[in-house]
Amino acid sequence: MSKAVDSRTDRPESKIRFSTSWSYAPAPETAKATIAPRYDLFINGKFVTPAKGKYFATTNPANEKKLSEVGEASAEDVNKAVKAARSAYDKVWSKMPGKERGKYIYRIARILQERARELSIIESMDGGKPIRESRDVDIPLAAAHFFYYAGWADKLDYAFPGRTARPLGVAGQIIPWNFPLLMAAWKIAPALATGNTLVLKPAETTPLTAMKLAEVIRDADLPPGVVNIITGAGETGAALVNHPDIDKIAFTGSTEVGKAIQKALAPTRKHYSLELGGKAANIIFEDATIDQAVEGIINGIFFNQGHVCCAGSRLLVQESVYKTVIGKLQDRMETLVVGDPLDKNTDIGAINSKIQLEKINEYLEIGQKEGANLWQTSCDIPSSGYFCRPALFLNATQSHRITQEEIFGPVVAIQTFRTPAEAIEKANNTPYGLSGGVWTDKGSKIFKITTKIQAGVIWANTYNKFDPTSPFGGYKESGMGREGGLHGLAPYVELN
Ligand code: NDP
């Protein structure tokens, strides 16, 4: 832990010591998850062994224990999955009326709801996120996405009035580890509603809820080959991207891999949409309701351990309220409970992997070397597993790497501003353009600022609010294409 004196707050340390004078009795969720010792690849409606017979382990980041192992799909398996998807597209799915497709998607949504508790526990065990979040956000939203897009399946004529929407064919979908089931739902639901078939590859560190989703899809009696789920590393994703019989790639992940995919696809006929990284500015004006804004800062950066592409990882505070905001923020941060993801008291769970923890720790070093002041809370953290105390950097500057680069952890870089124009300039001075937040009492200021910030999503007096009806996506190096809402149908259709 590192404590720094900040001359502008005159506040060397937190006054409140929640870790010693307050404690909660543990409230663990019963970890009765039905995790099989091994999962095969889900191809053509069946679980099949990978062609090369190779498997890799998936572990619990909160205790470093192996949970299960999953198949490592080779190029041969990718080919098999794409063939199954093509056959299902040609013979069944593209010919099926939207009304019938919708019934299958509704069925998936209902089974997800029925199995919500089990899925939440597995999501928290495999990925490290607090059970409160997987239970109240990830799993309900995943089901909501299937419900929402099921409704569109027979209404595409209304989505695109005067046009005929045709499916693209076979979609290859690649997702990251931060919202495993939810990202799968964002990808699969609109693809199915518009009549495409697909092959999905989950991230290496969080494959389990995707394999559970494969069971759900099998139990929903989807025609074989409509949805194929194959596990593997980056090479499996690359094989999917480069497969000649893929019509569309939908990718969510880092900007670095997104750029490599864009290069690979540029000379081909394939359609693609990319949801990449971000470095959002959360802007606090002096006329904001400060207590509410502090909650928004907490939610903006510490939700899901900060493993959120749209996280409010840069905080811009108007100079006149800087002392008040930082003082209240530090007090509130001291109340955050870091620990067992399955404990319902936990606010911040485990960092998703050892590699990610190392990356975050490296940035904590980089920020200090650059001259920013690191402040972390004084809470206890478990002795095993991958954990990080919530952190903030005071006196960050625009040129610091901690201000420009995506850390993807519970770390916020703080800067000040005097005028709205300065706030806008600082907010836009980044290669990214995914999201942002504005806190002010004035409606006119909300419109003035939000229309000038280059970002796909901007929240006003709230943060990290998601809904299936609302489109999400980025500008600049944060990607292209939208997911969610009516806009989320467009990347999966050709309009005539
Ligand atoms: P990566 O880009 O490393 O991985 C994303 C997915 O792509 C994983 O399934 C990964 O497989 C796979 N992959 C890796 N290399 C290749 C390749 N060469 N070709 C095809 N697929 C490949 O990102 P992370 O998983 O580390 O996720 C974190 C990043 O994702 C952050 O930068 C974050 O901002 C971004 N993100 C963006 C979102 C958005 O909506 N804009 C939402 C969520 C995250 P494997 O896991 O095996 O490496």
mmCIF file of N, CA and C in Angstrom, residues 228-293:
data_model
loop_
_atom_site.group_PDB
_atom_site.id
_atom_site.type_symbol
_atom_site.label_atom_id
_atom_site.label_comp_id
_atom_site.label_asym_id
_atom_site.label_seq_id
_atom_site.Cartn_x
_atom_site.Cartn_y
_atom_site.Cartn_z
ATOM 1 N N ASN A 228 -22.453 -22.937 -32.771
ATOM 2 C CA ASN A 228 -21.315 -23.810 -32.455
ATOM 3 C C ASN A 228 -20.412 -23.028 -31.511
ATOM 4 N N ILE A 229 -19.940 -23.672 -30.445
ATOM 5 C CA ILE A 229 -19.077 -22.964 -29.493
ATOM 6 C C ILE A 229 -17.788 -23.755 -29.337
ATOM 7 N N ILE A 230 -16.688 -23.097 -29.703
ATOM 8 C CA ILE A 230 -15.394 -23.787 -29.651
ATOM 9 C C ILE A 230 -14.426 -23.004 -28.778
ATOM 10 N N THR A 231 -13.734 -23.717 -27.906
ATOM 11 C CA THR A 231 -12.789 -23.059 -27.000
ATOM 12 C C THR A 231 -11.370 -23.171 -27.556
ATOM 13 N N GLY A 232 -10.519 -22.258 -27.134
ATOM 14 C CA GLY A 232 -9.131 -22.279 -27.594
ATOM 15 C C GLY A 232 -8.485 -20.952 -27.317
ATOM 16 N N ALA A 233 -7.244 -20.816 -27.751
ATOM 17 C CA ALA A 233 -6.486 -19.590 -27.505
ATOM 18 C C ALA A 233 -6.596 -18.647 -28.697
ATOM 19 N N GLY A 234 -5.689 -17.667 -28.754
ATOM 20 C CA GLY A 234 -5.705 -16.681 -29.834
ATOM 21 C C GLY A 234 -5.625 -17.321 -31.214
ATOM 22 N N GLU A 235 -4.883 -18.441 -31.326
ATOM 23 C CA GLU A 235 -4.729 -19.090 -32.646
ATOM 24 C C GLU A 235 -6.074 -19.607 -33.145
ATOM 25 N N THR A 236 -6.909 -20.070 -32.216
ATOM 26 C CA THR A 236 -8.241 -20.558 -32.620
ATOM 27 C C THR A 236 -9.045 -19.384 -33.169
ATOM 28 N N GLY A 237 -8.939 -18.230 -32.500
ATOM 29 C CA GLY A 237 -9.633 -17.028 -32.971
ATOM 30 C C GLY A 237 -9.136 -16.625 -34.347
ATOM 31 N N ALA A 238 -7.799 -16.683 -34.527
ATOM 32 C CA ALA A 238 -7.209 -16.291 -35.813
ATOM 33 C C ALA A 238 -7.666 -17.245 -36.925
ATOM 34 N N ALA A 239 -7.753 -18.540 -36.595
ATOM 35 C CA ALA A 239 -8.200 -19.521 -37.603
ATOM 36 C C ALA A 239 -9.640 -19.220 -38.021
ATOM 37 N N LEU A 240 -10.431 -18.775 -37.071
ATOM 38 C CA LEU A 240 -11.830 -18.432 -37.375
ATOM 39 C C LEU A 240 -11.880 -17.188 -38.276
ATOM 40 N N VAL A 241 -11.077 -16.191 -37.912
ATOM 41 C CA VAL A 241 -11.037 -14.950 -38.700
ATOM 42 C C VAL A 241 -10.635 -15.250 -40.151
ATOM 43 N N ASN A 242 -9.659 -16.153 -40.299
ATOM 44 C CA ASN A 242 -9.107 -16.409 -41.642
ATOM 45 C C ASN A 242 -9.822 -17.506 -42.407
ATOM 46 N N HIS A 243 -10.840 -18.109 -41.822
ATOM 47 C CA HIS A 243 -11.529 -19.189 -42.543
ATOM 48 C C HIS A 243 -12.255 -18.614 -43.775
ATOM 49 N N PRO A 244 -12.058 -19.219 -44.940
ATOM 50 C CA PRO A 244 -12.628 -18.619 -46.161
ATOM 51 C C PRO A 244 -14.155 -18.649 -46.238
ATOM 52 N N ASP A 245 -14.784 -19.528 -45.468
ATOM 53 C CA ASP A 245 -16.245 -19.616 -45.596
ATOM 54 C C ASP A 245 -16.998 -18.829 -44.508
ATOM 55 N N ILE A 246 -16.317 -17.901 -43.893
ATOM 56 C CA ILE A 246 -16.974 -17.023 -42.899
ATOM 57 C C ILE A 246 -17.460 -15.760 -43.624
ATOM 58 N N ASP A 247 -18.669 -15.319 -43.303
ATOM 59 C CA ASP A 247 -19.207 -14.113 -43.954
ATOM 60 C C ASP A 247 -19.046 -12.863 -43.106
ATOM 61 N N LYS A 248 -18.949 -13.077 -41.796
ATOM 62 C CA LYS A 248 -18.865 -11.900 -40.913
ATOM 63 C C LYS A 248 -18.072 -12.240 -39.653
ATOM 64 N N ILE A 249 -17.231 -11.286 -39.233
ATOM 65 C CA ILE A 249 -16.538 -11.457 -37.956
ATOM 66 C C ILE A 249 -17.040 -10.378 -37.005
ATOM 67 N N ALA A 250 -17.441 -10.830 -35.815
ATOM 68 C CA ALA A 250 -17.813 -9.888 -34.748
ATOM 69 C C ALA A 250 -16.801 -10.103 -33.636
ATOM 70 N N PHE A 251 -16.050 -9.069 -33.317
ATOM 71 C CA PHE A 251 -14.959 -9.218 -32.348
ATOM 72 C C PHE A 251 -15.101 -8.219 -31.211
ATOM 73 N N THR A 252 -14.933 -8.676 -29.990
ATOM 74 C CA THR A 252 -14.794 -7.768 -28.852
ATOM 75 C C THR A 252 -13.509 -8.139 -28.141
ATOM 76 N N GLY A 253 -12.640 -7.159 -27.949
ATOM 77 C CA GLY A 253 -11.380 -7.422 -27.270
ATOM 78 C C GLY A 253 -10.487 -6.211 -27.349
ATOM 79 N N SER A 254 -9.193 -6.455 -27.298
ATOM 80 C CA SER A 254 -8.249 -5.335 -27.248
ATOM 81 C C SER A 254 -8.111 -4.646 -28.605
ATOM 82 N N THR A 255 -7.709 -3.380 -28.568
ATOM 83 C CA THR A 255 -7.497 -2.626 -29.806
ATOM 84 C C THR A 255 -6.372 -3.266 -30.619
ATOM 85 N N GLU A 256 -5.358 -3.790 -29.935
ATOM 86 C CA GLU A 256 -4.222 -4.415 -30.617
ATOM 87 C C GLU A 256 -4.684 -5.593 -31.486
ATOM 88 N N VAL A 257 -5.446 -6.515 -30.896
ATOM 89 C CA VAL A 257 -5.925 -7.666 -31.668
ATOM 90 C C VAL A 257 -6.954 -7.202 -32.705
ATOM 91 N N GLY A 258 -7.763 -6.213 -32.345
ATOM 92 C CA GLY A 258 -8.751 -5.672 -33.292
ATOM 93 C C GLY A 258 -8.088 -5.149 -34.561
ATOM 94 N N LYS A 259 -6.941 -4.475 -34.381
ATOM 95 C CA LYS A 259 -6.226 -3.945 -35.553
ATOM 96 C C LYS A 259 -5.701 -5.094 -36.416
ATOM 97 N N ALA A 260 -5.188 -6.144 -35.770
ATOM 98 C CA ALA A 260 -4.664 -7.301 -36.523
ATOM 99 C C ALA A 260 -5.804 -7.949 -37.317
ATOM 100 N N ILE A 261 -6.977 -8.028 -36.705
ATOM 101 C CA ILE A 261 -8.134 -8.633 -37.388
ATOM 102 C C ILE A 261 -8.553 -7.757 -38.569
ATOM 103 N N GLN A 262 -8.568 -6.452 -38.347
ATOM 104 C CA GLN A 262 -8.965 -5.530 -39.417
ATOM 105 C C GLN A 262 -8.016 -5.663 -40.620
ATOM 106 N N LYS A 263 -6.711 -5.797 -40.330
ATOM 107 C CA LYS A 263 -5.734 -5.975 -41.415
ATOM 108 C C LYS A 263 -5.992 -7.266 -42.163
ATOM 109 N N ALA A 264 -6.278 -8.335 -41.401
ATOM 110 C CA ALA A 264 -6.504 -9.635 -42.036
ATOM 111 C C ALA A 264 -7.764 -9.608 -42.906
ATOM 112 N N LEU A 265 -8.754 -8.826 -42.495
ATOM 113 C CA LEU A 265 -10.036 -8.845 -43.210
ATOM 114 C C LEU A 265 -10.123 -7.817 -44.344
ATOM 115 N N ALA A 266 -9.242 -6.815 -44.299
ATOM 116 C CA ALA A 266 -9.331 -5.734 -45.293
ATOM 117 C C ALA A 266 -9.378 -6.242 -46.743
ATOM 118 N N PRO A 267 -8.529 -7.212 -47.113
ATOM 119 C CA PRO A 267 -8.579 -7.642 -48.523
ATOM 120 C C PRO A 267 -9.657 -8.687 -48.829
ATOM 121 N N THR A 268 -10.540 -8.968 -47.885
ATOM 122 C CA THR A 268 -11.552 -10.013 -48.116
ATOM 123 C C THR A 268 -12.941 -9.393 -48.282
ATOM 124 N N ARG A 269 -13.908 -10.241 -48.599
ATOM 125 C CA ARG A 269 -15.285 -9.770 -48.758
ATOM 126 C C ARG A 269 -16.041 -9.787 -47.419
ATOM 127 N N LYS A 270 -15.355 -10.238 -46.367
ATOM 128 C CA LYS A 270 -16.051 -10.448 -45.088
ATOM 129 C C LYS A 270 -16.486 -9.126 -44.443
ATOM 130 N N HIS A 271 -17.652 -9.161 -43.836
ATOM 131 C CA HIS A 271 -18.116 -8.020 -43.042
ATOM 132 C C HIS A 271 -17.476 -8.130 -41.656
ATOM 133 N N TYR A 272 -17.335 -7.009 -40.969
ATOM 134 C CA TYR A 272 -16.839 -7.114 -39.595
ATOM 135 C C TYR A 272 -17.312 -5.959 -38.718
ATOM 136 N N SER A 273 -17.415 -6.259 -37.434
ATOM 137 C CA SER A 273 -17.666 -5.210 -36.447
ATOM 138 C C SER A 273 -16.682 -5.431 -35.303
ATOM 139 N N LEU A 274 -16.173 -4.328 -34.743
ATOM 140 C CA LEU A 274 -15.121 -4.419 -33.728
ATOM 141 C C LEU A 274 -15.502 -3.586 -32.504
ATOM 142 N N GLU A 275 -15.515 -4.223 -31.348
ATOM 143 C CA GLU A 275 -15.743 -3.515 -30.075
ATOM 144 C C GLU A 275 -14.439 -3.583 -29.314
ATOM 145 N N LEU A 276 -13.711 -2.475 -29.216
ATOM 146 C CA LEU A 276 -12.340 -2.546 -28.694
ATOM 147 C C LEU A 276 -12.185 -1.809 -27.360
ATOM 148 N N GLY A 277 -10.989 -1.345 -27.078
ATOM 149 C CA GLY A 277 -10.727 -0.770 -25.754
ATOM 150 C C GLY A 277 -11.236 0.649 -25.569
ATOM 151 N N GLY A 278 -10.996 1.192 -24.383
ATOM 152 C CA GLY A 278 -11.445 2.556 -24.091
ATOM 153 C C GLY A 278 -10.648 3.192 -22.967
ATOM 154 N N LYS A 279 -10.783 4.500 -22.826
ATOM 155 C CA LYS A 279 -10.141 5.227 -21.721
ATOM 156 C C LYS A 279 -11.043 6.419 -21.415
ATOM 157 N N ALA A 280 -12.205 6.119 -20.866
ATOM 158 C CA ALA A 280 -13.253 7.128 -20.744
ATOM 159 C C ALA A 280 -12.950 8.197 -19.704
ATOM 160 N N ALA A 281 -13.365 9.419 -20.005
ATOM 161 C CA ALA A 281 -13.278 10.512 -19.036
ATOM 162 C C ALA A 281 -14.618 10.633 -18.317
ATOM 163 N N ASN A 282 -14.554 10.630 -16.994
ATOM 164 C CA ASN A 282 -15.734 10.863 -16.166
ATOM 165 C C ASN A 282 -15.558 12.283 -15.616
ATOM 166 N N ILE A 283 -16.425 13.211 -16.062
ATOM 167 C CA ILE A 283 -16.195 14.643 -15.799
ATOM 168 C C ILE A 283 -17.128 15.161 -14.698
ATOM 169 N N ILE A 284 -16.522 15.705 -13.635
ATOM 170 C CA ILE A 284 -17.326 16.193 -12.507
ATOM 171 C C ILE A 284 -17.275 17.733 -12.494
ATOM 172 N N PHE A 285 -18.407 18.369 -12.736
ATOM 173 C CA PHE A 285 -18.473 19.830 -12.684
ATOM 174 C C PHE A 285 -18.794 20.290 -11.262
ATOM 175 N N GLU A 286 -18.469 21.552 -10.988
ATOM 176 C CA GLU A 286 -18.641 22.082 -9.623
ATOM 177 C C GLU A 286 -20.110 22.129 -9.191
ATOM 178 N N ASP A 287 -21.029 22.146 -10.204
ATOM 179 C CA ASP A 287 -22.446 22.211 -9.839
ATOM 180 C C ASP A 287 -23.087 20.826 -9.724
ATOM 181 N N ALA A 288 -22.272 19.777 -9.743
ATOM 182 C CA ALA A 288 -22.833 18.426 -9.617
ATOM 183 C C ALA A 288 -23.232 18.145 -8.170
ATOM 184 N N THR A 289 -24.134 17.197 -7.992
ATOM 185 C CA THR A 289 -24.426 16.711 -6.643
ATOM 186 C C THR A 289 -23.255 15.806 -6.273
ATOM 187 N N ILE A 290 -22.404 16.293 -5.395
ATOM 188 C CA ILE A 290 -21.102 15.640 -5.198
ATOM 189 C C ILE A 290 -21.228 14.200 -4.674
ATOM 190 N N ASP A 291 -22.103 13.984 -3.688
ATOM 191 C CA ASP A 291 -22.214 12.624 -3.134
ATOM 192 C C ASP A 291 -22.638 11.636 -4.210
ATOM 193 N N GLN A 292 -23.557 12.087 -5.057
ATOM 194 C CA GLN A 292 -24.044 11.220 -6.149
ATOM 195 C C GLN A 292 -22.906 10.984 -7.160
ATOM 196 N N ALA A 293 -22.159 12.029 -7.429
ATOM 197 C CA ALA A 293 -21.048 11.902 -8.377
ATOM 198 C C ALA A 293 -19.994 10.930 -7.850
#
